[in-house]
mmCIF file of C-alpha atoms and ligand atoms in Angstrom:
data_model
loop_
_atom_site.group_PDB
_atom_site.id
_atom_site.type_symbol
_atom_site.label_atom_id
_atom_site.label_comp_id
_atom_site.label_asym_id
_atom_site.label_seq_id
_atom_site.Cartn_x
_atom_site.Cartn_y
_atom_site.Cartn_z
ATOM 1 C CA MET A 1 86.876 154.472 81.847
ATOM 2 C CA VAL A 2 84.484 157.447 81.315
ATOM 3 C CA ASN A 3 83.048 157.112 84.800
ATOM 4 C CA GLU A 4 86.317 157.241 86.351
ATOM 5 C CA ARG A 5 87.631 160.168 84.411
ATOM 6 C CA ILE A 6 84.594 162.074 83.544
ATOM 7 C CA SER A 7 82.199 162.559 86.847
ATOM 8 C CA HIS A 8 79.462 164.813 87.752
ATOM 9 C CA GLN A 9 79.664 166.874 90.923
ATOM 10 C CA ILE A 10 77.388 169.541 92.666
ATOM 11 C CA GLY A 11 79.315 172.071 94.092
ATOM 12 C CA PHE A 12 82.708 173.522 93.571
ATOM 13 C CA ASN A 13 84.482 175.544 96.172
ATOM 14 C CA HIS A 14 82.099 177.901 97.998
ATOM 15 C CA LEU A 15 79.636 177.592 95.231
ATOM 16 C CA CYS A 16 77.938 174.766 96.868
ATOM 17 C CA ASP A 17 75.044 174.186 94.875
ATOM 18 C CA LEU A 18 76.365 174.453 91.210
ATOM 19 C CA PRO A 19 76.134 171.536 88.766
ATOM 20 C CA CYS A 20 79.558 170.800 87.326
ATOM 21 C CA ILE A 21 81.587 168.263 85.571
ATOM 22 C CA LYS A 22 85.057 167.212 86.758
ATOM 23 C CA LEU A 23 87.776 165.681 84.242
ATOM 24 C CA GLN A 24 90.723 163.790 85.254
ATOM 25 C CA PHE A 25 94.088 162.790 83.121
ATOM 26 C CA GLY A 26 96.534 161.189 84.830
ATOM 27 C CA ASN A 27 97.275 163.797 87.595
ATOM 28 C CA ALA A 28 95.560 166.408 85.894
ATOM 29 C CA SER A 29 91.865 167.765 86.518
ATOM 30 C CA ALA A 30 89.598 170.430 85.436
ATOM 31 C CA VAL A 31 86.171 171.334 86.623
ATOM 32 C CA ILE A 32 83.258 172.612 84.366
ATOM 33 C CA SER A 33 80.551 174.592 85.765
ATOM 34 C CA LEU A 34 77.300 173.897 83.487
ATOM 35 C CA TYR A 35 75.881 177.229 84.147
ATOM 36 C CA GLY A 36 77.895 179.180 81.933
ATOM 37 C CA GLY A 37 79.669 176.558 80.230
ATOM 38 C CA GLN A 38 82.510 177.809 82.225
ATOM 39 C CA VAL A 39 85.914 176.462 83.040
ATOM 40 C CA LEU A 40 86.343 176.841 86.721
ATOM 41 C CA SER A 41 89.443 174.867 87.643
ATOM 42 C CA TYR A 42 92.472 173.556 85.922
ATOM 43 C CA VAL A 43 95.018 171.626 88.267
ATOM 44 C CA PRO A 44 97.744 170.621 86.007
ATOM 45 C CA LYS A 45 99.821 168.955 88.731
ATOM 46 C CA ALA A 46 99.249 170.602 92.195
ATOM 47 C CA GLU A 47 98.859 174.144 91.632
ATOM 48 C CA GLU A 48 95.411 175.749 90.338
ATOM 49 C CA VAL A 49 95.859 178.128 87.178
ATOM 50 C CA LEU A 50 92.868 179.593 87.171
ATOM 51 C CA TRP A 51 91.277 182.115 89.713
ATOM 52 C CA LEU A 52 87.789 182.044 90.932
ATOM 53 C CA SER A 53 86.266 184.796 93.268
ATOM 54 C CA PRO A 54 85.686 183.970 96.562
ATOM 55 C CA LYS A 55 82.629 186.582 96.086
ATOM 56 C CA ALA A 56 81.558 184.707 92.964
ATOM 57 C CA THR A 57 77.827 183.556 92.765
ATOM 58 C CA TRP A 58 75.634 182.319 90.394
ATOM 59 C CA HIS A 59 72.153 183.139 91.424
ATOM 60 C CA ASN A 60 69.788 185.875 90.533
ATOM 61 C CA ASN A 61 71.220 185.817 87.030
ATOM 62 C CA THR A 62 74.758 186.626 87.882
ATOM 63 C CA PRO A 63 77.568 185.789 85.769
ATOM 64 C CA ILE A 64 80.388 183.736 87.887
ATOM 65 C CA ARG A 65 83.390 185.843 88.208
ATOM 66 C CA GLY A 66 86.519 183.704 87.442
ATOM 67 C CA GLY A 67 87.610 180.579 85.490
ATOM 68 C CA VAL A 68 86.929 181.015 81.656
ATOM 69 C CA PRO A 69 83.779 182.993 80.948
ATOM 70 C CA VAL A 70 82.303 182.564 77.643
ATOM 71 C CA CYS A 71 81.469 185.870 76.112
ATOM 72 C CA TRP A 72 78.743 185.564 73.149
ATOM 73 C CA PRO A 73 77.389 186.675 71.031
ATOM 74 C CA TRP A 74 78.831 190.376 71.512
ATOM 75 C CA PHE A 75 81.865 191.074 73.977
ATOM 76 C CA GLY A 76 81.051 194.277 76.320
ATOM 77 C CA PRO A 77 78.111 196.139 75.445
ATOM 78 C CA ALA A 78 76.469 195.340 72.220
ATOM 79 C CA GLU A 79 76.907 197.464 69.502
ATOM 80 C CA SER A 80 74.337 198.945 67.521
ATOM 81 C CA ARG A 81 74.172 196.163 64.817
ATOM 82 C CA LEU A 82 73.887 193.404 67.328
ATOM 83 C CA ASN A 83 71.162 195.871 69.318
ATOM 84 C CA PRO A 84 69.150 197.507 66.808
ATOM 85 C CA MET A 85 66.562 198.350 68.947
ATOM 86 C CA GLN A 86 68.876 199.664 71.668
ATOM 87 C CA MET A 87 67.341 197.181 74.332
ATOM 88 C CA SER A 88 68.977 196.896 77.763
ATOM 89 C CA LEU A 89 71.453 193.958 77.196
ATOM 90 C CA PRO A 90 73.759 192.027 79.149
ATOM 91 C CA ASN A 91 77.683 193.038 79.238
ATOM 92 C CA HIS A 92 79.307 190.212 77.375
ATOM 93 C CA GLY A 93 76.587 188.436 75.787
ATOM 94 C CA VAL A 94 73.923 185.989 77.005
ATOM 95 C CA VAL A 95 75.407 182.624 77.570
ATOM 96 C CA ARG A 96 77.330 183.262 80.900
ATOM 97 C CA THR A 97 74.020 183.110 82.452
ATOM 98 C CA MET A 98 72.503 179.872 81.003
ATOM 99 C CA LEU A 99 72.621 176.297 81.691
ATOM 100 C CA TRP A 100 74.360 174.371 79.164
ATOM 101 C CA GLN A 101 73.809 170.697 78.450
ATOM 102 C CA LEU A 102 76.568 167.746 78.248
ATOM 103 C CA THR A 103 76.541 166.270 74.603
ATOM 104 C CA GLU A 104 79.618 163.997 74.336
ATOM 105 C CA GLN A 105 82.016 162.613 76.542
ATOM 106 C CA ARG A 106 85.219 160.851 75.396
ATOM 107 C CA CYS A 107 88.230 159.252 77.149
ATOM 108 C CA ASN A 108 91.343 157.497 75.255
ATOM 109 C CA ASN A 109 94.985 157.454 76.244
ATOM 110 C CA LYS A 110 95.736 160.609 74.712
ATOM 111 C CA TYR A 111 92.867 162.578 76.633
ATOM 112 C CA THR A 112 89.736 163.154 78.473
ATOM 113 C CA ARG A 113 86.993 165.322 76.578
ATOM 114 C CA VAL A 114 83.607 166.805 77.221
ATOM 115 C CA VAL A 115 81.095 168.667 74.717
ATOM 116 C CA LEU A 116 78.908 171.020 75.940
ATOM 117 C CA ALA A 117 76.088 173.044 73.980
ATOM 118 C CA VAL A 118 73.610 175.611 74.564
ATOM 119 C CA THR A 119 70.690 176.713 72.086
ATOM 120 C CA VAL A 120 70.080 180.447 72.278
ATOM 121 C CA ASN A 121 66.651 181.704 70.560
ATOM 122 C CA GLY A 122 65.322 185.462 70.583
ATOM 123 C CA LEU A 123 68.908 187.180 70.002
ATOM 124 C CA PRO A 124 67.961 190.695 69.220
ATOM 125 C CA TYR A 125 69.429 190.599 65.681
ATOM 126 C CA HIS A 126 68.933 187.056 64.680
ATOM 127 C CA SER A 127 65.737 185.658 64.465
ATOM 128 C CA ASP A 128 66.623 181.839 64.288
ATOM 129 C CA SER A 129 67.814 179.799 67.068
ATOM 130 C CA VAL A 130 71.701 179.412 67.418
ATOM 131 C CA THR A 131 73.560 176.647 68.887
ATOM 132 C CA LEU A 132 77.150 176.965 70.514
ATOM 133 C CA GLN A 133 79.334 174.225 71.651
ATOM 134 C CA LEU A 134 82.069 174.200 74.102
ATOM 135 C CA THR A 135 84.856 171.548 73.669
ATOM 136 C CA VAL A 136 87.117 170.942 76.773
ATOM 137 C CA THR A 137 90.135 168.505 76.270
ATOM 138 C CA LEU A 138 92.123 167.762 79.186
ATOM 139 C CA SER A 139 95.694 166.118 78.510
ATOM 140 C CA ASP A 140 99.081 167.745 79.272
ATOM 141 C CA THR A 141 97.298 170.836 78.394
ATOM 142 C CA LEU A 142 93.754 172.233 78.703
ATOM 143 C CA SER A 143 92.218 173.068 75.348
ATOM 144 C CA ILE A 144 89.007 175.251 75.232
ATOM 145 C CA ASP A 145 87.509 175.414 71.587
ATOM 146 C CA ILE A 146 84.319 177.228 71.154
ATOM 147 C CA ALA A 147 82.267 176.911 67.973
ATOM 148 C CA CYS A 148 79.003 177.885 66.148
ATOM 149 C CA ALA A 149 78.245 176.615 62.908
ATOM 150 C CA ASP A 150 75.595 179.101 61.999
ATOM 151 C CA LYS A 151 75.767 182.092 60.347
ATOM 152 C CA LEU A 152 75.543 185.372 61.812
ATOM 153 C CA LEU A 153 77.211 188.540 63.138
ATOM 154 C CA GLN A 154 78.913 187.102 66.330
ATOM 155 C CA GLN A 155 81.884 188.246 68.681
ATOM 156 C CA VAL A 156 83.261 185.864 71.036
ATOM 157 C CA ALA A 157 85.606 185.845 74.098
ATOM 158 C CA LEU A 158 87.207 183.119 76.305
ATOM 159 C CA HIS A 159 87.820 185.744 79.061
ATOM 160 C CA SER A 160 90.280 183.783 81.245
ATOM 161 C CA TYR A 161 91.044 184.783 84.966
ATOM 162 C CA PHE A 162 94.522 183.605 85.986
ATOM 163 C CA ASN A 163 95.960 183.010 89.495
ATOM 164 C CA ILE A 164 99.382 184.978 89.884
ATOM 165 C CA PRO A 165 101.153 184.877 92.971
ATOM 166 C CA MET A 166 102.369 188.527 92.458
ATOM 167 C CA LEU A 167 100.758 191.158 90.368
ATOM 168 C CA GLU A 168 103.991 193.578 90.592
ATOM 169 C CA GLN A 169 106.033 191.061 89.207
ATOM 170 C CA THR A 170 103.598 189.786 86.630
ATOM 171 C CA LEU A 171 104.276 190.317 82.685
ATOM 172 C CA VAL A 172 102.251 189.461 79.655
ATOM 173 C CA GLN A 173 104.066 189.270 76.730
ATOM 174 C CA PRO A 174 104.652 189.095 73.683
ATOM 175 C CA LEU A 175 101.778 191.464 72.671
ATOM 176 C CA PRO A 176 101.415 194.234 69.913
ATOM 177 C CA GLN A 177 103.195 197.732 70.761
ATOM 178 C CA HIS A 178 99.570 199.119 69.576
ATOM 179 C CA TYR A 179 96.548 198.987 71.494
ATOM 180 C CA LEU A 180 93.223 200.375 72.459
ATOM 181 C CA ASP A 181 93.161 201.527 75.926
ATOM 182 C CA LYS A 182 89.518 201.139 77.620
ATOM 183 C CA VAL A 183 90.463 203.061 80.631
ATOM 184 C CA SER A 184 91.181 206.147 78.636
ATOM 185 C CA GLY A 185 89.153 205.138 75.431
ATOM 186 C CA LYS A 186 92.474 206.167 73.285
ATOM 187 C CA SER A 187 94.509 204.132 70.808
ATOM 188 C CA MET A 188 97.839 203.758 72.391
ATOM 189 C CA MET A 189 101.457 202.935 70.912
ATOM 190 C CA GLY A 190 103.517 201.578 73.637
ATOM 191 C CA THR A 191 107.125 201.314 73.906
ATOM 192 C CA THR A 192 107.375 197.533 74.540
ATOM 193 C CA THR A 193 105.410 194.309 73.585
ATOM 194 C CA THR A 194 105.036 193.396 77.297
ATOM 195 C CA ALA A 195 102.137 194.361 79.691
ATOM 196 C CA GLU A 196 102.924 195.047 83.137
ATOM 197 C CA PHE A 197 100.467 196.076 85.993
ATOM 198 C CA THR A 198 100.889 199.280 87.990
ATOM 199 C CA SER A 199 97.211 200.804 87.630
ATOM 200 C CA GLU A 200 94.118 199.762 85.738
ATOM 201 C CA VAL A 201 94.680 197.707 82.728
ATOM 202 C CA ASP A 202 91.936 197.185 80.108
ATOM 203 C CA ARG A 203 93.375 196.915 76.778
ATOM 204 C CA ILE A 204 92.234 195.503 73.667
ATOM 205 C CA TYR A 205 95.268 194.247 71.197
ATOM 206 C CA GLN A 206 94.401 193.607 67.720
ATOM 207 C CA GLN A 207 95.723 190.879 65.460
ATOM 208 C CA PRO A 208 98.431 189.453 68.452
ATOM 209 C CA ALA A 209 100.617 186.355 68.137
ATOM 210 C CA ASP A 210 99.370 182.948 68.571
ATOM 211 C CA ASP A 211 101.530 182.419 71.754
ATOM 212 C CA ILE A 212 101.778 184.570 74.621
ATOM 213 C CA HIS A 213 103.102 184.118 78.229
ATOM 214 C CA ILE A 214 101.910 185.008 81.301
ATOM 215 C CA ILE A 215 105.184 185.299 84.106
ATOM 216 C CA SER A 216 104.644 185.986 87.515
ATOM 217 C CA ALA A 217 107.094 185.286 90.212
ATOM 218 C CA ASN A 218 108.069 181.710 89.454
ATOM 219 C CA THR A 219 104.984 180.654 88.048
ATOM 220 C CA ARG A 220 104.569 180.500 83.824
ATOM 221 C CA VAL A 221 101.686 179.826 81.840
ATOM 222 C CA HIS A 222 101.560 179.688 77.851
ATOM 223 C CA ILE A 223 98.633 180.428 75.949
ATOM 224 C CA LYS A 224 98.319 179.147 72.423
ATOM 225 C CA GLN A 225 95.292 180.841 70.639
ATOM 226 C CA HIS A 226 93.623 179.931 67.397
ATOM 227 C CA GLY A 227 91.117 181.655 65.081
ATOM 228 C CA HIS A 228 91.142 184.946 66.969
ATOM 229 C CA ASP A 229 91.652 188.558 65.974
ATOM 230 C CA ALA A 230 92.173 190.305 69.407
ATOM 231 C CA THR A 231 93.594 189.456 72.925
ATOM 232 C CA ILE A 232 92.211 191.229 75.881
ATOM 233 C CA VAL A 233 94.425 192.176 78.966
ATOM 234 C CA TRP A 234 92.240 193.246 81.914
ATOM 235 C CA ASN A 235 93.002 193.932 85.752
ATOM 236 C CA PRO A 236 90.750 196.357 87.279
ATOM 237 C CA TRP A 237 93.402 197.718 90.192
ATOM 238 C CA GLN A 238 91.826 199.056 93.635
ATOM 239 C CA ASP A 239 89.136 201.371 92.870
ATOM 240 C CA LYS A 240 87.084 199.214 90.042
ATOM 241 C CA SER A 241 87.586 196.550 92.297
ATOM 242 C CA ARG A 242 85.494 198.355 95.317
ATOM 243 C CA HIS A 243 83.003 199.031 92.882
ATOM 244 C CA ILE A 244 82.433 195.220 91.655
ATOM 245 C CA ASN A 245 80.054 193.701 93.904
ATOM 246 C CA ASP A 246 81.591 189.945 93.312
ATOM 247 C CA LEU A 247 85.161 190.890 94.077
ATOM 248 C CA ALA A 248 86.611 191.729 97.690
ATOM 249 C CA ASP A 249 88.909 195.027 97.858
ATOM 250 C CA ASN A 250 92.118 193.462 97.410
ATOM 251 C CA ASN A 251 91.272 190.499 95.060
ATOM 252 C CA TYR A 252 92.963 192.541 92.092
ATOM 253 C CA LEU A 253 95.928 191.432 93.422
ATOM 254 C CA GLU A 254 95.525 187.911 92.766
ATOM 255 C CA PHE A 255 94.502 187.549 89.026
ATOM 256 C CA VAL A 256 94.849 188.888 85.551
ATOM 257 C CA CYS A 257 92.694 188.231 82.622
ATOM 258 C CA VAL A 258 94.161 187.243 79.351
ATOM 259 C CA GLU A 259 91.272 187.017 76.922
ATOM 260 C CA THR A 260 91.444 185.247 73.599
ATOM 261 C CA ALA A 261 88.614 186.749 71.382
ATOM 262 C CA ARG A 262 87.337 187.451 67.881
ATOM 263 C CA LEU A 263 85.698 190.848 67.773
ATOM 264 C CA GLN A 264 85.525 191.678 64.160
ATOM 265 C CA LEU A 265 81.988 191.977 62.617
ATOM 266 C CA ASP A 266 82.955 191.907 58.873
ATOM 267 C CA THR A 267 82.016 188.437 58.642
ATOM 268 C CA GLU A 268 78.835 186.069 59.153
ATOM 269 C CA ALA A 269 81.718 182.846 58.848
ATOM 270 C CA PRO A 270 81.029 180.183 61.302
ATOM 271 C CA LEU A 271 82.982 180.501 64.198
ATOM 272 C CA GLN A 272 85.698 178.553 65.694
ATOM 273 C CA LEU A 273 88.109 179.725 68.498
ATOM 274 C CA ASN A 274 90.684 177.918 70.707
ATOM 275 C CA GLN A 275 92.521 178.714 73.681
ATOM 276 C CA THR A 276 95.126 176.252 75.011
ATOM 277 C CA LEU A 277 96.982 176.482 78.424
ATOM 278 C CA ILE A 278 100.172 175.105 79.160
ATOM 279 C CA ALA A 279 101.238 175.705 82.722
ATOM 280 C CA GLY A 280 104.729 175.529 84.360
ATOM 281 C CA TYR A 281 106.749 174.889 81.187
HETATM 282 O O1 TA6 B 1 87.270 192.246 79.218
HETATM 283 C C1 TA6 B 1 87.705 193.363 80.058
HETATM 284 C C2 TA6 B 1 86.341 193.800 80.387
HETATM 285 O O2 TA6 B 1 85.654 193.952 79.301
HETATM 286 C C3 TA6 B 1 86.559 195.001 81.457
HETATM 287 O O3 TA6 B 1 86.124 196.001 80.494
HETATM 288 C C4 TA6 B 1 85.800 194.520 82.542
HETATM 289 O O4 TA6 B 1 84.697 195.357 82.957
HETATM 290 C C5 TA6 B 1 85.643 193.497 82.624
HETATM 291 O O5 TA6 B 1 85.372 192.792 81.020
HETATM 292 C C6 TA6 B 1 84.404 192.410 83.187
HETATM 293 O O6 TA6 B 1 83.075 192.453 82.980
HETATM 294 P P1 TA6 B 1 81.683 191.972 83.759
HETATM 295 O O7 TA6 B 1 80.760 192.102 82.798
HETATM 296 O O8 TA6 B 1 82.422 190.505 83.865
HETATM 297 O O9 TA6 B 1 81.816 192.596 85.105
#
C-alpha cells in the first residue's frame, strides 16, 4: 500500500529535475520537494490550492518560489542575536536551499504521511548540530508540522503561497486589527479584521486566531494553526514583483501568502508548529 500512495518522482511542473515525493489519499494528492522540504502542490479534488511561480528555480542555491517554503531558524534577515558576527546570511534562514531526507512513511485508512528531516551544522549562534523535522499528513485536509526538539533560539514560518482566482476579490480574515506594517515600517491599527489587497501588503499580525479564512471569488481555504505567535500576510503587488527575479510581472495577481509563524525569541523551548489546510469547505 505504501508504494501506491507514496511515490518518488523526479520533477514537478517545469522543475523537471527536482527530486520529489508524491502522496495520495483517495482523490487527494500532494507533492513535496526534497529540496527545501517544501510542499509544492495540494490538490484535494481537482483544484490546486497552492501557487508555484512559473519562474521558480532550484539551481544556484535559489529557494523555490511557491508552495510552502520553510523559513528557519530566522524569519526575514537574521536579527543580531542570531547573527552575532554580522555575517552575510540568507533571508528566511538556511533550510530552503538544503536537501532533506525522507525518514518515515506511513499509510492507513485515515491518512497518508511522510516525515522528512534535515540536520544543520554551523549556525552562526549555535555550535551544536540541530535537526528539524517536517511531517506532512494528507487526509481530508493537508496538515504540515514542523518540529525541532533541540533547545536553541529559533524562529520559524510556513510561508504558504495560495492560488487565488481574483486578487481584488480576495479577503483574509479574521485577523487582529493591530499589525506591524513592513511596507511603512510602522505599527498600525486597522479599522477591520480583514486584509484586502489594493496595494503591496506585508504585515505581521501578532497573536492571531487559530482559524483564518482565505475567501477569493468562489474559492475558500480554511487555515488552522497551532504553536504560532504570528501570522504574516504578503502580496508584493506590481512594483515589487518587477524586482523579484523569479516572479513574472503579473504573477502578483495570482497568489497571496498567509504564513503561520513563531517569531518571538524569548525562549529556547523546543519547536512544534502546525498549519492545516482545509479547502473548499
Ligand atoms: O513573508 C513576507 C516576506 O518576508 C516579505 O517581506 C518578502 O520579501 C517575502 O517574504 C519573500 O522573501 P524571499 O526571501 O522569499 O524573497
